[in-house]
Amino acid sequence: MAKTALITGILGQDGPYLAKFLLEKDYKIYGLVRRYSNPNFGNLEYLKIADKVDYVEGDMADEASLLNLIRVIRPTEIYNLAAQSFVAASFEQARLTTEVNSLGVLHLLNAIKMFSPTTKFYQASTSEMFGLQ
């Protein structure tokens, strides 16, 4: 059975490189693209893999969209690279930042538990989430 990976944050700085790495290992790649956003596929196009990814719409703050997504694709692996990572915006939009960065993880884990319990999950994050050191 072919391995499948869902990459959230696929349009960010690391997502395209992870997608390229996994494609070279013959994975089928699903890339989560936020609804109502203006997606920039530049990095994927630069790496010449934009047409090798299946894009799926969803929102880390919308549990229903994530539940449905995991129920349908049942990926072998999930790489959660999605996050509100702009420090100024995180303070200006504290509620949204919490919904995306914290509750979004909970939504994904709940979806895995319900619909795809053998899925492996990777959570990317930063030490900044623990505050000033």
PDB file of C-alpha atoms in Angstrom:
ATOM      1  CA  MET A   1       0.000   0.000   0.000  1.00  0.00           C
ATOM      2  CA  ALA A   2       1.366   3.405  -0.961  1.00  0.00           C
ATOM      3  CA  LYS A   3       2.087   5.841   1.820  1.00  0.00           C
ATOM      4  CA  THR A   4       0.065   9.029   1.939  1.00  0.00           C
ATOM      5  CA  ALA A   5       0.900  12.214   3.783  1.00  0.00           C
ATOM      6  CA  LEU A   6      -1.184  15.229   4.666  1.00  0.00           C
ATOM      7  CA  ILE A   7       0.947  18.334   5.052  1.00  0.00           C
ATOM      8  CA  THR A   8      -0.690  21.284   6.743  1.00  0.00           C
ATOM      9  CA  GLY A   9       1.158  24.516   6.113  1.00  0.00           C
ATOM     10  CA  ILE A  10       2.313  23.176   2.753  1.00  0.00           C
ATOM     11  CA  LEU A  11       2.558  26.702   1.348  1.00  0.00           C
ATOM     12  CA  GLY A  12       4.865  27.913   4.128  1.00  0.00           C
ATOM     13  CA  GLN A  13       8.648  27.958   4.267  1.00  0.00           C
ATOM     14  CA  ASP A  14       9.121  24.261   5.104  1.00  0.00           C
ATOM     15  CA  GLY A  15       6.087  22.563   3.548  1.00  0.00           C
ATOM     16  CA  PRO A  16       7.331  22.515  -0.054  1.00  0.00           C
ATOM     17  CA  TYR A  17      10.674  20.982   0.945  1.00  0.00           C
ATOM     18  CA  LEU A  18       8.982  18.293   3.021  1.00  0.00           C
ATOM     19  CA  ALA A  19       6.623  17.567   0.113  1.00  0.00           C
ATOM     20  CA  LYS A  20       9.567  17.234  -2.286  1.00  0.00           C
ATOM     21  CA  PHE A  21      11.374  14.898   0.122  1.00  0.00           C
ATOM     22  CA  LEU A  22       8.308  12.675   0.521  1.00  0.00           C
ATOM     23  CA  LEU A  23       7.519  12.681  -3.209  1.00  0.00           C
ATOM     24  CA  GLU A  24      11.038  11.378  -3.825  1.00  0.00           C
ATOM     25  CA  LYS A  25      10.087   8.481  -1.537  1.00  0.00           C
ATOM     26  CA  ASP A  26       6.937   7.808  -3.635  1.00  0.00           C
ATOM     27  CA  TYR A  27       4.405   9.244  -1.199  1.00  0.00           C
ATOM     28  CA  LYS A  28       1.047  10.559  -2.339  1.00  0.00           C
ATOM     29  CA  ILE A  29       0.876  14.101  -0.947  1.00  0.00           C
ATOM     30  CA  TYR A  30      -2.176  16.040   0.181  1.00  0.00           C
ATOM     31  CA  GLY A  31      -1.568  19.688   0.980  1.00  0.00           C
ATOM     32  CA  LEU A  32      -3.978  21.566   3.228  1.00  0.00           C
ATOM     33  CA  VAL A  33      -4.783  24.995   1.835  1.00  0.00           C
ATOM     34  CA  ARG A  34      -6.750  27.388   3.996  1.00  0.00           C
ATOM     35  CA  ARG A  35     -10.122  28.399   2.668  1.00  0.00           C
ATOM     36  CA  TYR A  36     -10.600  32.073   1.929  1.00  0.00           C
ATOM     37  CA  SER A  37      -6.882  32.663   1.564  1.00  0.00           C
ATOM     38  CA  ASN A  38      -4.867  33.869  -1.390  1.00  0.00           C
ATOM     39  CA  PRO A  39      -2.585  30.853  -1.832  1.00  0.00           C
ATOM     40  CA  ASN A  40       0.961  31.345  -3.049  1.00  0.00           C
ATOM     41  CA  PHE A  41       2.321  28.260  -4.795  1.00  0.00           C
ATOM     42  CA  GLY A  42       5.652  29.926  -5.624  1.00  0.00           C
ATOM     43  CA  ASN A  43       7.876  27.630  -3.551  1.00  0.00           C
ATOM     44  CA  LEU A  44       6.145  24.511  -4.862  1.00  0.00           C
ATOM     45  CA  GLU A  45       6.490  25.811  -8.413  1.00  0.00           C
ATOM     46  CA  TYR A  46      10.162  26.634  -7.823  1.00  0.00           C
ATOM     47  CA  LEU A  47      10.737  23.036  -6.727  1.00  0.00           C
ATOM     48  CA  LYS A  48       8.726  21.837  -9.761  1.00  0.00           C
ATOM     49  CA  ILE A  49       6.275  19.858  -7.652  1.00  0.00           C
ATOM     50  CA  ALA A  50       3.177  22.092  -7.638  1.00  0.00           C
ATOM     51  CA  ASP A  51       1.360  19.722  -9.994  1.00  0.00           C
ATOM     52  CA  LYS A  52       2.308  16.632  -7.960  1.00  0.00           C
ATOM     53  CA  VAL A  53       0.360  17.617  -4.833  1.00  0.00           C
ATOM     54  CA  ASP A  54      -3.369  17.115  -4.286  1.00  0.00           C
ATOM     55  CA  TYR A  55      -4.621  20.284  -2.614  1.00  0.00           C
ATOM     56  CA  VAL A  56      -7.455  20.037  -0.125  1.00  0.00           C
ATOM     57  CA  GLU A  57      -9.283  22.937   1.482  1.00  0.00           C
ATOM     58  CA  GLY A  58      -9.650  23.203   5.199  1.00  0.00           C
ATOM     59  CA  ASP A  59      -9.006  25.370   8.202  1.00  0.00           C
ATOM     60  CA  MET A  60      -7.114  24.493  11.362  1.00  0.00           C
ATOM     61  CA  ALA A  61      -9.678  26.470  13.367  1.00  0.00           C
ATOM     62  CA  ASP A  62     -12.597  24.517  11.849  1.00  0.00           C
ATOM     63  CA  GLU A  63     -12.885  21.126  13.490  1.00  0.00           C
ATOM     64  CA  ALA A  64     -15.616  19.919  11.111  1.00  0.00           C
ATOM     65  CA  SER A  65     -13.437  20.477   8.044  1.00  0.00           C
ATOM     66  CA  LEU A  66     -10.547  18.560   9.617  1.00  0.00           C
ATOM     67  CA  LEU A  67     -12.758  15.693  10.780  1.00  0.00           C
ATOM     68  CA  ASN A  68     -14.182  15.319   7.287  1.00  0.00           C
ATOM     69  CA  LEU A  69     -10.759  15.571   5.665  1.00  0.00           C
ATOM     70  CA  ILE A  70      -9.221  12.824   7.806  1.00  0.00           C
ATOM     71  CA  ARG A  71     -12.336  10.664   7.427  1.00  0.00           C
ATOM     72  CA  VAL A  72     -12.035  10.856   3.633  1.00  0.00           C
ATOM     73  CA  ILE A  73      -8.292  10.582   2.980  1.00  0.00           C
ATOM     74  CA  ARG A  74      -7.090   8.580   6.035  1.00  0.00           C
ATOM     75  CA  PRO A  75      -3.437   9.482   5.525  1.00  0.00           C
ATOM     76  CA  THR A  76      -0.598   7.253   6.641  1.00  0.00           C
ATOM     77  CA  GLU A  77       1.149  10.297   8.125  1.00  0.00           C
ATOM     78  CA  ILE A  78       0.230  13.872   9.025  1.00  0.00           C
ATOM     79  CA  TYR A  79       2.825  16.624   9.222  1.00  0.00           C
ATOM     80  CA  ASN A  80       1.355  19.649  10.973  1.00  0.00           C
ATOM     81  CA  LEU A  81       3.378  22.659   9.863  1.00  0.00           C
ATOM     82  CA  ALA A  82       0.420  25.064   9.961  1.00  0.00           C
ATOM     83  CA  ALA A  83       0.604  27.879  12.484  1.00  0.00           C
ATOM     84  CA  GLN A  84       0.155  31.559  13.068  1.00  0.00           C
ATOM     85  CA  SER A  85       3.848  32.347  13.195  1.00  0.00           C
ATOM     86  CA  PHE A  86       4.000  36.120  12.936  1.00  0.00           C
ATOM     87  CA  VAL A  87       4.711  37.401  16.438  1.00  0.00           C
ATOM     88  CA  ALA A  88       2.989  40.781  16.042  1.00  0.00           C
ATOM     89  CA  ALA A  89      -0.113  39.168  14.546  1.00  0.00           C
ATOM     90  CA  SER A  90      -0.171  36.587  17.329  1.00  0.00           C
ATOM     91  CA  PHE A  91      -0.651  39.364  19.891  1.00  0.00           C
ATOM     92  CA  GLU A  92      -3.101  41.317  17.749  1.00  0.00           C
ATOM     93  CA  GLN A  93      -5.177  38.200  17.055  1.00  0.00           C
ATOM     94  CA  ALA A  94      -4.638  36.169  20.203  1.00  0.00           C
ATOM     95  CA  ARG A  95      -7.890  34.205  19.934  1.00  0.00           C
ATOM     96  CA  LEU A  96      -7.271  33.190  16.310  1.00  0.00           C
ATOM     97  CA  THR A  97      -3.670  32.273  17.133  1.00  0.00           C
ATOM     98  CA  THR A  98      -4.877  29.995  19.935  1.00  0.00           C
ATOM     99  CA  GLU A  99      -7.518  28.418  17.702  1.00  0.00           C
ATOM    100  CA  VAL A 100      -5.003  27.660  14.949  1.00  0.00           C
ATOM    101  CA  ASN A 101      -1.866  26.816  16.931  1.00  0.00           C
ATOM    102  CA  SER A 102      -3.416  24.962  19.859  1.00  0.00           C
ATOM    103  CA  LEU A 103      -6.959  23.885  19.126  1.00  0.00           C
ATOM    104  CA  GLY A 104      -6.014  23.005  15.542  1.00  0.00           C
ATOM    105  CA  VAL A 105      -3.657  20.351  16.904  1.00  0.00           C
ATOM    106  CA  LEU A 106      -6.420  19.028  19.142  1.00  0.00           C
ATOM    107  CA  HIS A 107      -8.797  18.908  16.149  1.00  0.00           C
ATOM    108  CA  LEU A 108      -6.282  16.894  14.106  1.00  0.00           C
ATOM    109  CA  LEU A 109      -5.576  14.468  16.950  1.00  0.00           C
ATOM    110  CA  ASN A 110      -9.293  13.986  17.558  1.00  0.00           C
ATOM    111  CA  ALA A 111      -9.862  13.296  13.843  1.00  0.00           C
ATOM    112  CA  ILE A 112      -7.039  10.742  13.864  1.00  0.00           C
ATOM    113  CA  LYS A 113      -8.506   9.057  16.936  1.00  0.00           C
ATOM    114  CA  MET A 114     -11.956   8.877  15.352  1.00  0.00           C
ATOM    115  CA  PHE A 115     -11.199   7.979  11.743  1.00  0.00           C
ATOM    116  CA  SER A 116      -7.586   6.936  11.224  1.00  0.00           C
ATOM    117  CA  PRO A 117      -6.040   5.604  14.440  1.00  0.00           C
ATOM    118  CA  THR A 118      -2.953   4.162  12.739  1.00  0.00           C
ATOM    119  CA  THR A 119      -1.944   7.538  11.276  1.00  0.00           C
ATOM    120  CA  LYS A 120       1.428   8.822  12.473  1.00  0.00           C
ATOM    121  CA  PHE A 121       1.420  12.480  13.555  1.00  0.00           C
ATOM    122  CA  TYR A 122       4.271  14.994  13.521  1.00  0.00           C
ATOM    123  CA  GLN A 123       3.849  18.376  15.215  1.00  0.00           C
ATOM    124  CA  ALA A 124       6.260  21.134  14.216  1.00  0.00           C
ATOM    125  CA  SER A 125       6.641  24.044  16.599  1.00  0.00           C
ATOM    126  CA  THR A 126       9.026  26.575  18.005  1.00  0.00           C
ATOM    127  CA  SER A 127      10.579  27.129  21.406  1.00  0.00           C
ATOM    128  CA  GLU A 128       8.849  30.528  21.407  1.00  0.00           C
ATOM    129  CA  MET A 129       5.640  28.747  22.343  1.00  0.00           C
ATOM    130  CA  PHE A 130       7.108  28.363  25.851  1.00  0.00           C
ATOM    131  CA  GLY A 131       7.674  32.095  26.289  1.00  0.00           C
ATOM    132  CA  LEU A 132      10.818  34.096  26.832  1.00  0.00           C
ATOM    133  CA  GLN A 133      13.723  32.085  28.202  1.00  0.00           C
TER     134      GLN A 133
END
